[in-house]
XYZ file of C-alpha atoms in Angstrom:
696
model
C 166.056 57.700 99.465
C 164.044 54.245 98.488
C 165.868 52.889 101.608
C 164.879 56.163 103.588
C 161.508 55.529 102.266
C 161.329 51.949 103.284
C 162.459 52.624 106.861
C 160.141 55.396 107.125
C 156.963 53.429 105.779
C 157.703 50.256 108.338
C 158.027 52.437 111.195
C 155.265 51.286 113.052
C 155.658 47.939 112.225
C 159.162 47.581 113.477
C 158.170 49.733 116.538
C 155.668 46.899 117.340
C 158.623 44.154 116.717
C 160.663 45.861 118.810
C 158.061 45.966 121.609
C 157.613 42.128 121.454
C 160.889 41.102 120.820
C 163.360 43.736 122.854
C 161.137 45.227 125.446
C 160.014 48.654 126.117
C 163.654 49.908 126.860
C 164.557 49.349 123.381
C 161.572 51.014 121.917
C 162.627 54.045 123.983
C 165.765 54.299 122.434
C 165.087 53.693 119.085
C 161.961 56.144 119.547
C 164.448 58.826 119.954
C 165.522 58.963 123.091
C 169.316 58.915 121.886
C 169.070 62.543 120.707
C 168.149 63.856 123.991
C 171.229 61.965 125.764
C 173.596 64.766 127.423
C 171.197 67.509 126.921
C 170.450 69.641 129.823
C 167.240 70.915 131.236
C 164.432 69.924 133.760
C 165.138 66.827 135.778
C 161.878 64.591 136.151
C 163.941 61.902 138.200
C 167.320 60.824 139.591
C 168.429 57.504 139.409
C 171.477 57.397 142.361
C 172.147 60.911 140.968
C 172.226 60.338 137.300
C 169.126 62.317 135.738
C 166.263 61.660 133.845
C 165.351 64.556 131.742
C 162.201 65.987 131.280
C 162.380 65.620 127.462
C 163.989 62.155 127.520
C 160.804 61.496 129.539
C 158.421 63.470 127.071
C 159.711 61.768 123.629
C 159.734 58.546 125.458
C 155.597 58.882 125.967
C 155.071 59.992 122.819
C 156.211 57.186 121.330
C 154.539 54.823 123.443
C 151.448 57.051 122.517
C 152.091 57.020 118.978
C 152.438 52.896 119.395
C 149.459 52.589 121.184
C 147.496 54.385 118.395
C 149.271 52.631 115.810
C 148.217 49.209 116.958
C 144.391 49.924 118.407
C 143.494 52.744 115.816
C 142.354 54.586 118.734
C 143.888 57.627 120.775
C 144.667 56.599 124.509
C 142.044 57.560 126.682
C 143.336 59.685 129.657
C 143.636 56.692 132.625
C 145.279 54.883 129.587
C 147.600 58.087 128.974
C 148.442 57.443 132.723
C 149.074 53.901 132.528
C 151.497 54.489 129.538
C 153.355 57.465 131.477
C 153.643 54.831 134.562
C 155.322 52.309 132.460
C 157.607 54.194 130.770
C 158.929 56.295 133.830
C 159.683 52.975 135.595
C 160.939 51.749 132.045
C 163.668 54.967 132.164
C 164.425 54.261 135.931
C 164.978 49.936 135.059
C 167.200 51.125 132.585
C 169.116 53.640 134.464
C 169.842 51.093 137.106
C 170.871 48.443 134.575
C 173.340 51.006 132.996
C 174.878 51.457 135.925
C 175.267 48.124 136.881
C 176.946 47.408 133.643
C 179.395 50.162 134.594
C 180.042 48.504 137.607
C 180.901 44.973 136.266
C 182.997 46.625 133.362
C 180.386 45.312 130.471
C 181.309 46.910 127.164
C 180.856 46.404 123.482
C 183.653 46.227 120.987
C 183.189 47.635 117.287
C 183.381 44.296 115.791
C 180.561 42.735 117.911
C 178.811 45.364 116.253
C 179.491 44.873 112.766
C 178.866 41.223 113.914
C 175.053 41.882 114.447
C 174.934 43.630 111.587
C 176.911 41.974 108.574
C 177.861 38.585 110.587
C 176.292 35.288 109.549
C 173.179 35.273 111.903
C 172.075 39.292 112.141
C 170.278 40.673 115.208
C 166.159 40.340 113.983
C 165.978 44.270 113.690
C 168.468 43.752 110.353
C 166.347 40.842 109.207
C 163.275 43.575 110.080
C 164.437 46.233 108.065
C 166.425 44.692 105.159
C 165.053 41.235 104.689
C 163.446 40.109 101.413
C 160.439 38.129 101.017
C 162.167 34.322 101.845
C 163.174 36.221 105.095
C 166.888 36.354 104.333
C 169.241 39.717 104.646
C 169.109 41.663 101.252
C 172.873 42.563 101.666
C 172.870 44.571 98.822
C 169.676 47.140 100.759
C 172.057 46.806 103.530
C 175.276 48.266 102.012
C 173.431 51.059 100.114
C 172.046 52.047 103.688
C 175.703 52.065 105.209
C 177.040 53.553 102.210
C 174.578 56.419 101.818
C 175.482 59.792 103.515
C 172.121 60.838 104.267
C 171.397 58.242 106.235
C 174.298 58.746 108.672
C 172.379 60.108 111.534
C 169.950 56.885 110.647
C 173.116 54.600 110.817
C 174.181 55.812 114.238
C 171.072 55.489 116.022
C 170.731 52.247 114.884
C 174.183 51.525 115.523
C 173.626 52.682 119.654
C 170.793 50.440 119.597
C 172.643 47.543 118.419
C 175.335 48.222 120.693
C 172.978 48.727 123.642
C 170.969 45.284 122.905
C 174.248 43.513 123.024
C 175.227 45.188 126.333
C 172.046 43.626 127.668
C 173.001 40.218 126.342
C 176.199 40.232 127.869
C 174.764 41.546 131.012
C 172.010 39.085 130.983
C 174.576 36.306 130.116
C 176.771 36.891 133.389
C 173.484 37.196 135.623
C 172.263 33.943 134.206
C 175.594 31.856 133.890
C 174.814 29.709 137.004
C 171.012 29.295 136.510
C 170.733 25.668 136.068
C 167.774 23.003 135.858
C 169.016 19.547 137.632
C 167.211 15.947 136.304
C 165.389 15.688 139.757
C 163.705 18.955 139.283
C 162.643 17.767 136.006
C 161.306 14.427 137.034
C 159.852 16.201 140.118
C 157.647 18.374 137.840
C 156.814 15.856 135.310
C 155.753 13.792 138.420
C 153.806 16.581 139.560
C 152.025 17.498 136.647
C 150.825 13.901 135.633
C 150.418 12.020 139.238
C 146.402 11.309 139.805
C 145.129 10.237 143.125
C 141.546 8.660 143.520
C 140.470 9.223 147.993
C 138.145 8.756 150.204
C 137.540 11.572 152.817
C 134.973 12.718 155.869
C 134.267 16.354 156.535
C 132.540 18.765 158.898
C 131.817 22.107 157.459
C 132.767 25.175 159.468
C 129.406 26.722 157.914
C 127.102 24.125 160.009
C 127.804 25.408 163.157
C 125.624 27.856 164.496
C 126.750 31.300 165.259
C 124.714 31.027 168.084
C 126.468 27.861 169.403
C 129.811 29.500 169.738
C 130.411 32.536 172.054
C 132.811 35.440 170.963
C 133.928 37.487 173.924
C 135.708 40.816 173.973
C 139.000 39.241 174.926
C 138.702 37.111 172.292
C 138.458 39.557 169.850
C 141.661 41.481 171.334
C 143.530 38.628 171.207
C 143.274 37.599 167.576
C 143.857 41.585 167.061
C 147.561 41.428 169.154
C 148.059 38.223 167.109
C 147.373 38.950 163.808
C 148.536 43.146 164.331
C 150.479 42.900 160.919
C 147.176 42.295 159.187
C 146.107 45.709 160.095
C 149.130 47.832 159.270
C 148.197 50.414 157.003
C 150.447 52.792 154.691
C 149.901 56.574 154.814
C 146.375 57.082 154.141
C 144.469 59.684 152.647
C 140.937 60.682 153.239
C 139.398 62.340 149.953
C 135.718 64.069 149.253
C 134.832 64.270 145.550
C 132.373 65.068 142.887
C 132.255 63.657 139.338
C 130.107 64.267 136.195
C 130.103 61.794 133.460
C 130.899 62.646 129.658
C 127.256 61.669 128.676
C 125.960 63.048 125.380
C 123.536 65.472 125.432
C 120.340 65.070 123.199
C 121.575 67.580 120.795
C 124.974 65.129 120.526
C 122.580 62.141 119.858
C 120.615 63.744 117.443
C 123.403 64.972 115.533
C 124.740 61.302 115.068
C 121.092 60.293 114.220
C 120.983 63.126 111.465
C 124.078 62.162 110.354
C 123.224 58.104 109.852
C 119.718 59.282 108.417
C 122.078 61.382 106.082
C 123.701 58.316 105.160
C 120.958 56.016 104.531
C 120.211 56.545 100.941
C 123.690 56.233 99.908
C 123.961 52.795 102.391
C 121.103 51.676 99.983
C 123.161 51.878 97.106
C 126.026 50.446 97.988
C 127.831 47.680 96.346
C 130.418 46.973 98.911
C 129.003 46.669 102.417
C 132.094 45.644 103.816
C 133.981 48.686 102.535
C 130.959 51.025 103.097
C 131.037 50.107 107.096
C 135.165 50.425 107.073
C 134.936 53.900 105.354
C 132.472 55.454 108.020
C 134.234 53.691 111.079
C 131.340 51.190 112.287
C 131.637 49.968 115.534
C 130.388 46.783 114.244
C 132.644 45.369 111.630
C 130.942 43.736 108.729
C 130.142 39.631 108.728
C 128.332 37.518 106.459
C 126.733 35.645 109.569
C 122.572 35.129 109.337
C 120.967 35.856 112.844
C 118.174 35.004 114.333
C 115.522 37.518 115.887
C 116.328 36.041 119.690
C 120.284 36.520 118.545
C 119.896 40.350 117.876
C 119.232 43.190 120.553
C 115.528 43.258 120.918
C 115.082 47.071 119.430
C 117.252 45.618 116.460
C 115.010 42.598 116.223
C 111.831 44.778 115.944
C 112.741 46.709 113.152
C 114.677 44.078 111.139
C 111.926 41.766 111.380
C 108.850 44.121 111.163
C 109.285 43.501 107.278
C 112.619 41.868 106.627
C 113.157 42.301 102.713
C 116.538 42.460 101.339
C 117.710 45.698 100.550
C 116.112 47.573 102.911
C 117.721 50.123 105.111
C 116.033 50.181 108.387
C 116.922 52.736 111.502
C 118.612 54.685 112.757
C 117.605 53.171 115.852
C 119.591 53.113 119.315
C 120.384 50.043 121.036
C 123.524 48.675 122.963
C 124.864 52.449 123.367
C 125.305 52.742 119.923
C 123.161 54.175 116.981
C 122.674 51.499 114.282
C 121.727 52.187 110.452
C 120.571 48.658 109.422
C 120.838 46.993 105.872
C 119.204 43.926 105.150
C 121.458 41.922 102.706
C 119.542 38.306 102.796
C 116.809 36.970 104.556
C 115.857 33.017 104.487
C 114.167 30.160 106.657
C 115.573 29.563 110.055
C 116.934 25.666 110.892
C 114.507 26.381 114.191
C 111.444 28.537 115.196
C 112.245 30.921 117.875
C 109.062 32.457 120.411
C 108.537 35.204 122.275
C 106.663 35.022 125.293
C 105.531 36.229 128.894
C 104.542 34.241 132.066
C 103.091 34.546 135.271
C 105.235 32.291 138.059
C 103.801 30.843 141.440
C 107.011 29.881 143.104
C 106.504 26.461 144.933
C 109.471 24.112 146.016
C 109.245 20.534 144.558
C 109.622 18.861 147.986
C 106.609 20.823 149.150
C 103.072 19.085 148.418
C 100.999 21.647 150.372
C 102.767 24.644 148.948
C 102.712 23.384 145.395
C 98.839 22.453 145.792
C 97.936 25.905 146.643
C 100.436 27.544 144.149
C 98.415 25.782 141.748
C 95.542 26.886 143.092
C 96.548 30.443 142.811
C 97.379 30.110 139.051
C 94.673 28.871 138.395
C 92.597 31.795 139.765
C 94.848 34.316 137.802
C 94.100 32.448 134.663
C 90.321 32.960 135.154
C 91.017 36.578 135.748
C 92.819 36.817 132.709
C 90.192 34.679 130.541
C 87.886 37.104 131.807
C 89.530 40.020 130.370
C 92.292 40.922 132.982
C 95.567 42.603 131.707
C 98.527 39.914 131.363
C 101.060 42.484 132.254
C 99.486 44.055 135.048
C 98.607 40.476 136.844
C 102.712 39.465 136.272
C 103.820 42.635 137.809
C 101.149 42.415 140.678
C 101.934 38.354 141.565
C 104.372 36.937 139.135
C 107.140 35.313 141.515
C 109.912 36.037 139.126
C 110.895 39.619 139.593
C 113.124 40.079 136.408
C 110.216 39.297 133.714
C 107.545 40.661 136.158
C 108.802 44.618 136.055
C 108.544 43.875 131.909
C 105.032 42.484 132.862
C 106.244 38.962 132.508
C 107.762 39.234 129.029
C 110.643 37.063 128.677
C 111.920 38.314 125.189
C 112.549 35.962 121.997
C 114.276 32.513 122.610
C 114.736 29.511 120.966
C 114.395 25.909 121.939
C 116.892 24.700 124.641
C 116.713 28.079 126.769
C 113.797 27.351 129.327
C 113.516 24.302 131.185
C 111.846 21.241 129.451
C 107.870 21.107 130.383
C 107.812 25.052 129.766
C 109.789 24.754 126.718
C 107.333 22.302 125.673
C 104.193 24.205 126.456
C 105.305 27.648 124.872
C 106.394 25.931 121.813
C 103.054 24.409 121.282
C 100.959 27.234 122.197
C 98.889 29.687 119.817
C 100.025 32.875 119.416
C 97.503 35.241 122.177
C 96.392 32.129 124.026
C 97.280 31.477 127.725
C 98.077 28.226 128.595
C 98.457 26.272 131.773
C 99.267 25.924 134.468
C 102.437 24.638 133.671
C 104.465 22.810 136.526
C 108.228 22.936 136.612
C 110.512 22.616 139.469
C 110.691 26.758 140.250
C 106.747 26.170 140.733
C 103.062 26.962 138.201
C 103.663 29.016 135.146
C 100.617 30.803 133.234
C 102.369 31.344 129.800
C 101.427 33.290 126.368
C 102.691 33.223 123.486
C 103.276 36.727 121.638
C 105.290 36.260 118.670
C 106.909 33.533 116.288
C 109.670 33.631 113.961
C 111.033 31.122 111.361
C 113.358 33.334 109.488
C 117.026 34.451 109.601
C 118.773 37.521 108.306
C 122.097 38.769 106.971
C 122.851 42.441 107.753
C 125.499 45.149 107.494
C 125.554 47.115 110.689
C 126.784 50.601 110.524
C 127.138 51.648 114.290
C 128.047 54.886 115.652
C 128.742 55.622 119.096
C 126.796 58.176 121.076
C 129.455 60.022 122.240
C 129.884 63.723 123.771
C 130.947 66.318 121.642
C 133.703 68.533 122.448
C 131.273 71.279 123.284
C 129.457 69.079 125.651
C 132.731 68.281 127.119
C 133.430 71.595 126.869
C 130.042 72.725 129.679
C 130.647 69.883 132.047
C 134.515 70.414 132.468
C 133.759 74.586 132.822
C 130.922 73.164 135.352
C 133.268 71.288 137.134
C 135.995 74.495 136.989
C 133.226 76.615 138.646
C 132.847 74.215 141.249
C 136.820 73.777 142.498
C 137.184 77.694 141.844
C 134.140 78.623 144.194
C 135.040 75.922 146.741
C 138.766 76.991 146.899
C 137.345 80.672 147.237
C 134.551 79.634 150.022
C 136.368 76.975 151.745
C 133.330 75.097 151.770
C 133.887 72.125 148.962
C 130.544 69.983 150.304
C 128.267 73.620 150.288
C 129.215 74.468 146.973
C 128.729 71.486 145.547
C 125.187 70.731 147.124
C 124.158 74.355 146.179
C 125.176 73.291 142.235
C 123.100 70.236 142.619
C 126.233 68.090 142.680
C 126.601 65.227 145.192
C 129.813 64.229 147.180
C 131.603 60.884 147.810
C 134.165 59.832 149.857
C 136.832 57.437 149.574
C 140.426 56.156 151.003
C 143.392 56.006 149.313
C 146.549 54.538 150.483
C 149.775 55.887 149.938
C 151.413 54.183 146.535
C 147.790 52.719 145.659
C 147.379 52.247 142.267
C 144.009 51.876 141.381
C 141.177 53.624 142.859
C 137.910 52.209 143.956
C 135.634 53.054 141.496
C 137.903 55.088 139.145
C 140.740 52.988 137.951
C 144.280 53.897 137.676
C 144.916 58.282 137.676
C 148.371 59.393 138.472
C 146.922 62.903 138.297
C 144.950 62.145 141.548
C 147.838 60.403 142.874
C 150.577 63.908 142.222
C 147.293 65.891 144.074
C 147.352 63.689 146.855
C 151.165 63.950 147.085
C 151.536 67.522 147.488
C 147.960 68.433 148.934
C 147.417 69.698 152.724
C 144.439 68.881 154.378
C 141.614 71.047 152.824
C 143.236 71.523 149.684
C 141.157 71.222 146.113
C 142.309 69.711 143.291
C 142.284 71.185 139.574
C 139.770 69.475 136.903
C 141.107 66.218 136.308
C 139.755 64.533 133.245
C 139.671 60.673 133.115
C 138.146 58.171 131.098
C 134.241 58.828 131.416
C 134.395 61.593 133.558
C 135.957 64.638 135.283
C 136.501 64.678 138.843
C 137.479 67.389 141.580
C 138.901 66.268 144.951
C 139.423 67.949 148.373
C 141.894 65.890 150.475
C 139.824 65.907 153.943
C 142.000 64.014 156.161
C 145.598 62.340 156.222
C 146.306 59.393 158.415
C 150.158 58.718 158.812
C 151.247 55.278 158.509
C 150.834 53.087 161.347
C 148.437 50.285 162.627
C 144.443 50.471 162.047
C 143.188 50.578 165.891
C 140.880 47.903 167.299
C 138.044 49.996 167.659
C 138.548 50.405 163.812
C 138.819 46.709 162.667
C 136.631 45.404 165.444
C 133.550 44.615 162.766
C 135.994 42.993 160.909
C 137.896 40.949 163.311
C 134.821 39.563 164.630
C 134.070 36.847 161.735
C 137.548 35.511 161.670
C 137.152 35.154 165.431
C 133.749 33.193 165.039
C 135.266 31.053 161.996
C 138.316 30.140 164.465
C 135.825 29.204 167.152
C 133.357 27.098 164.660
C 136.398 25.373 163.273
C 137.563 24.648 166.731
C 134.597 22.974 167.134
C 134.466 20.784 164.366
C 138.229 19.775 164.381
C 137.302 18.555 167.576
C 134.329 16.883 166.871
C 136.201 14.728 163.452
C 139.106 14.393 166.160
C 136.930 12.447 169.031
C 134.981 10.382 166.529
C 138.135 9.084 164.715
C 139.968 8.343 167.796
C 136.976 6.086 168.825
C 135.759 4.557 165.242
C 138.704 5.109 163.003
C 137.845 6.100 159.690
C 135.451 3.452 158.313
C 133.017 4.439 161.333
C 133.828 8.178 161.020
C 130.842 8.917 158.485
C 128.193 6.783 160.588
C 129.257 8.564 164.121
C 128.883 11.862 162.682
C 125.924 11.826 161.110
C 127.253 12.468 157.678
C 128.439 10.461 154.469
C 132.169 9.648 152.918
C 132.687 11.515 149.510
C 134.964 10.364 146.722
C 137.193 12.183 144.458
C 138.884 10.291 141.463
C 141.730 11.542 139.311
C 142.784 14.098 141.659
C 145.770 16.452 140.628
C 148.053 18.103 142.220
C 146.842 21.686 139.920
C 143.161 21.356 141.204
C 141.704 24.370 142.952
C 138.488 23.282 143.546
C 137.461 20.027 145.352
C 134.097 18.644 145.202
C 132.045 19.340 147.952
C 134.563 21.116 150.058
C 135.135 24.129 147.340
C 138.615 25.701 147.236
C 140.778 23.244 150.022
C 144.646 23.683 148.916
C 145.772 21.958 151.844
C 143.150 18.638 150.583
C 145.856 18.495 147.799
C 149.027 18.398 149.963
C 147.451 15.921 152.212
C 146.456 13.822 149.794
C 149.619 13.527 147.727
C 151.276 13.356 151.177
C 150.076 9.890 151.774
C 150.953 6.511 150.794
C 148.383 3.946 149.108
C 145.658 2.903 151.733
C 146.843 5.879 154.322
C 144.591 7.824 156.139
C 145.578 11.208 157.029
C 145.127 13.116 160.608
C 142.015 15.648 160.805
C 142.813 18.746 158.922
C 141.574 22.002 159.480
C 140.966 23.609 156.115
C 139.747 26.581 154.367
C 136.112 25.787 154.312
C 135.878 22.525 156.686
C 137.922 19.952 158.568
C 138.623 16.416 156.766
C 140.082 13.395 157.299
C 141.344 12.086 153.757
C 142.025 8.491 153.078
C 144.417 7.833 149.719
C 142.480 4.798 148.151
C 144.661 4.590 144.828
C 147.507 6.161 143.239
C 147.753 6.584 139.475
C 151.966 6.554 138.348
C 152.640 8.385 135.757
C 154.217 6.746 132.896
C 158.004 7.211 131.864
C 159.413 10.213 131.194
C 160.491 10.587 127.477
C 163.746 12.136 126.395
C 161.892 14.886 124.510
C 159.252 15.489 126.993
C 162.670 15.904 129.580
C 164.110 18.464 127.466
C 161.121 20.280 127.184
C 160.158 20.586 130.911
C 163.850 21.461 131.472
C 163.504 24.533 129.173
C 160.178 25.502 130.564
C 161.890 25.699 133.892
C 165.123 27.205 132.798
C 163.444 29.950 131.062
C 160.848 30.461 133.955
C 163.630 30.437 136.203
C 165.834 33.143 134.250
C 163.119 35.439 134.249
C 162.711 35.206 137.683
C 166.421 35.549 138.212
C 166.143 38.576 136.154
C 163.375 40.067 138.008
C 164.442 39.930 141.085
C 167.965 41.018 140.651
C 165.978 44.379 138.945
C 163.889 44.569 142.129
C 166.784 44.303 144.532
C 168.859 47.064 142.402
C 165.369 49.353 142.518
C 165.431 48.641 146.287
C 169.080 49.663 147.047
C 168.860 52.426 144.552
C 168.074 56.365 145.896
C 164.907 57.307 143.513
C 163.995 60.730 143.442
C 160.680 60.978 141.674
C 159.916 64.886 140.441
C 156.805 64.011 138.245
C 154.864 65.708 140.358
C 156.289 69.087 139.811
C 155.198 68.868 135.865
C 151.828 68.971 134.652
C 151.591 65.641 132.558
């Protein structure tokens, strides 16, 4: 029984070892999927006529749900549950495909092979995981006791089946990967691509520099583009859906309940000797840390209550900040390494290169300062006159900040100003500022933050769901989804969903929504579907069959593409003509632009200074000989001509690096072969999905 206890106690650990080491299929087998093999019952899918039972599917889902909870400490959300179900379904389908392939190829596993995986010199990792000692070796006595124990027979059979399946998988992969090779030339080419560097010069004309009104886009241009790129506008079967959602927001009563719970814990928290243990015991959303925080490093609401009278041992709160309710113990207080301040400002914006605008801005700032000196309210003037919209809405308040956060002239003036006195106008590159420092702090605190999430109670969730159920019922009864929603004060929204679309705009992944659409007719209304943060009810308004979007439908989408093509033609022609007449050395002057340089350019560089993302630039540079100049290249953002000025050849390839690259390429290629083989099996298979028949 000691062995069995060891197995049971380590189930979670072993489960995740299997997830990481052997993949989801083997987790399904270890989770109890073998128990249902051969059972009859409802079929949730068929793979080339081979059924997957509902019971097998559910057990596999339960195993993955438990694994998720053990790993995260939380139950899966509704949408995460959807994702797990999808992953499990795909894993079971792929498992059937592998089994069928192994049968066709005649792959079998002998008893001797299984014995070697258990008792051989190099046992399977799962044997080491279950029966390992502190040195990482197999405890042979413990293993033999397990094998000989009649009470463990069922577990041994399950383990043996797992090992047999694992060995069969290894044989299949060895067969598939037997021809995968990496040549010396491929290793050298990969090394060269990774290490080769280049310097280059280029002249470019950006397409955006061509004014829109300088090029003409006709109706025939639009139709020609549509006909030439019709495949770009191909669509799957599409559903137009009207829907209503209600968020799972906590009520005032829910929030009050959390605050009361924290208030009840306040005295106990103050007396607690081990703050870390206290936070863990009450499942704080903020883990314990012994770090110190300045005023500017805390949420303003927390900073206000903590720094109002920061005394060690004091417990403040509860206070709501950042979507959480906080009860905070001040553990220690000490002088900060730097002072932080709180300030507000009024900005009169003016560009640095416009002397007249700068003069007017300064005069306006001086006029506002005179009003402040005569008793005007700073916050009111900031809201009315400041050109910093973010702070203006808060009466000019910038919050707490330390040195290095603001531009130098502003920082110098603010940190030298006394509290409550308006200073300025202070000139910066943005314009002129009037600044008032409203607070200064030179302390930092160490805190323990008992934070609880503000979540809706079960009663609140039930009320929200019942309201949505009323909508679904009355809309179904009257046939007027939008009218019933309006009567209940609910907003109707619309979205389009393509068949096979996994992630829905603004919603995420929801198998329940896709199941509804798969069987629904136009006008049908769904039941209430629970998502992570809301409930949703949908009506299928329209179904558009697979085909091509019409020209009229995509006209506005096509126009900017055609406009870009026209601008591209203009810039390419200008650049080509100038290159032919003046060569590369006279090209920039002829076009009224400058020669740009790039240094230490590599194959994997994604952004080119001055051009942005230009994959063709990289290819062009490394396709040139040193000193050679390219022809005109039409890139994504600009047309350009580039000259390779220097090529930095990599150092010789060492034997160690050669082997490292070879193994990397081999691993990548093996993964690609397995993925492509499995994708091909799936493409050719007859897979029938009956999940929508079941409410999961």
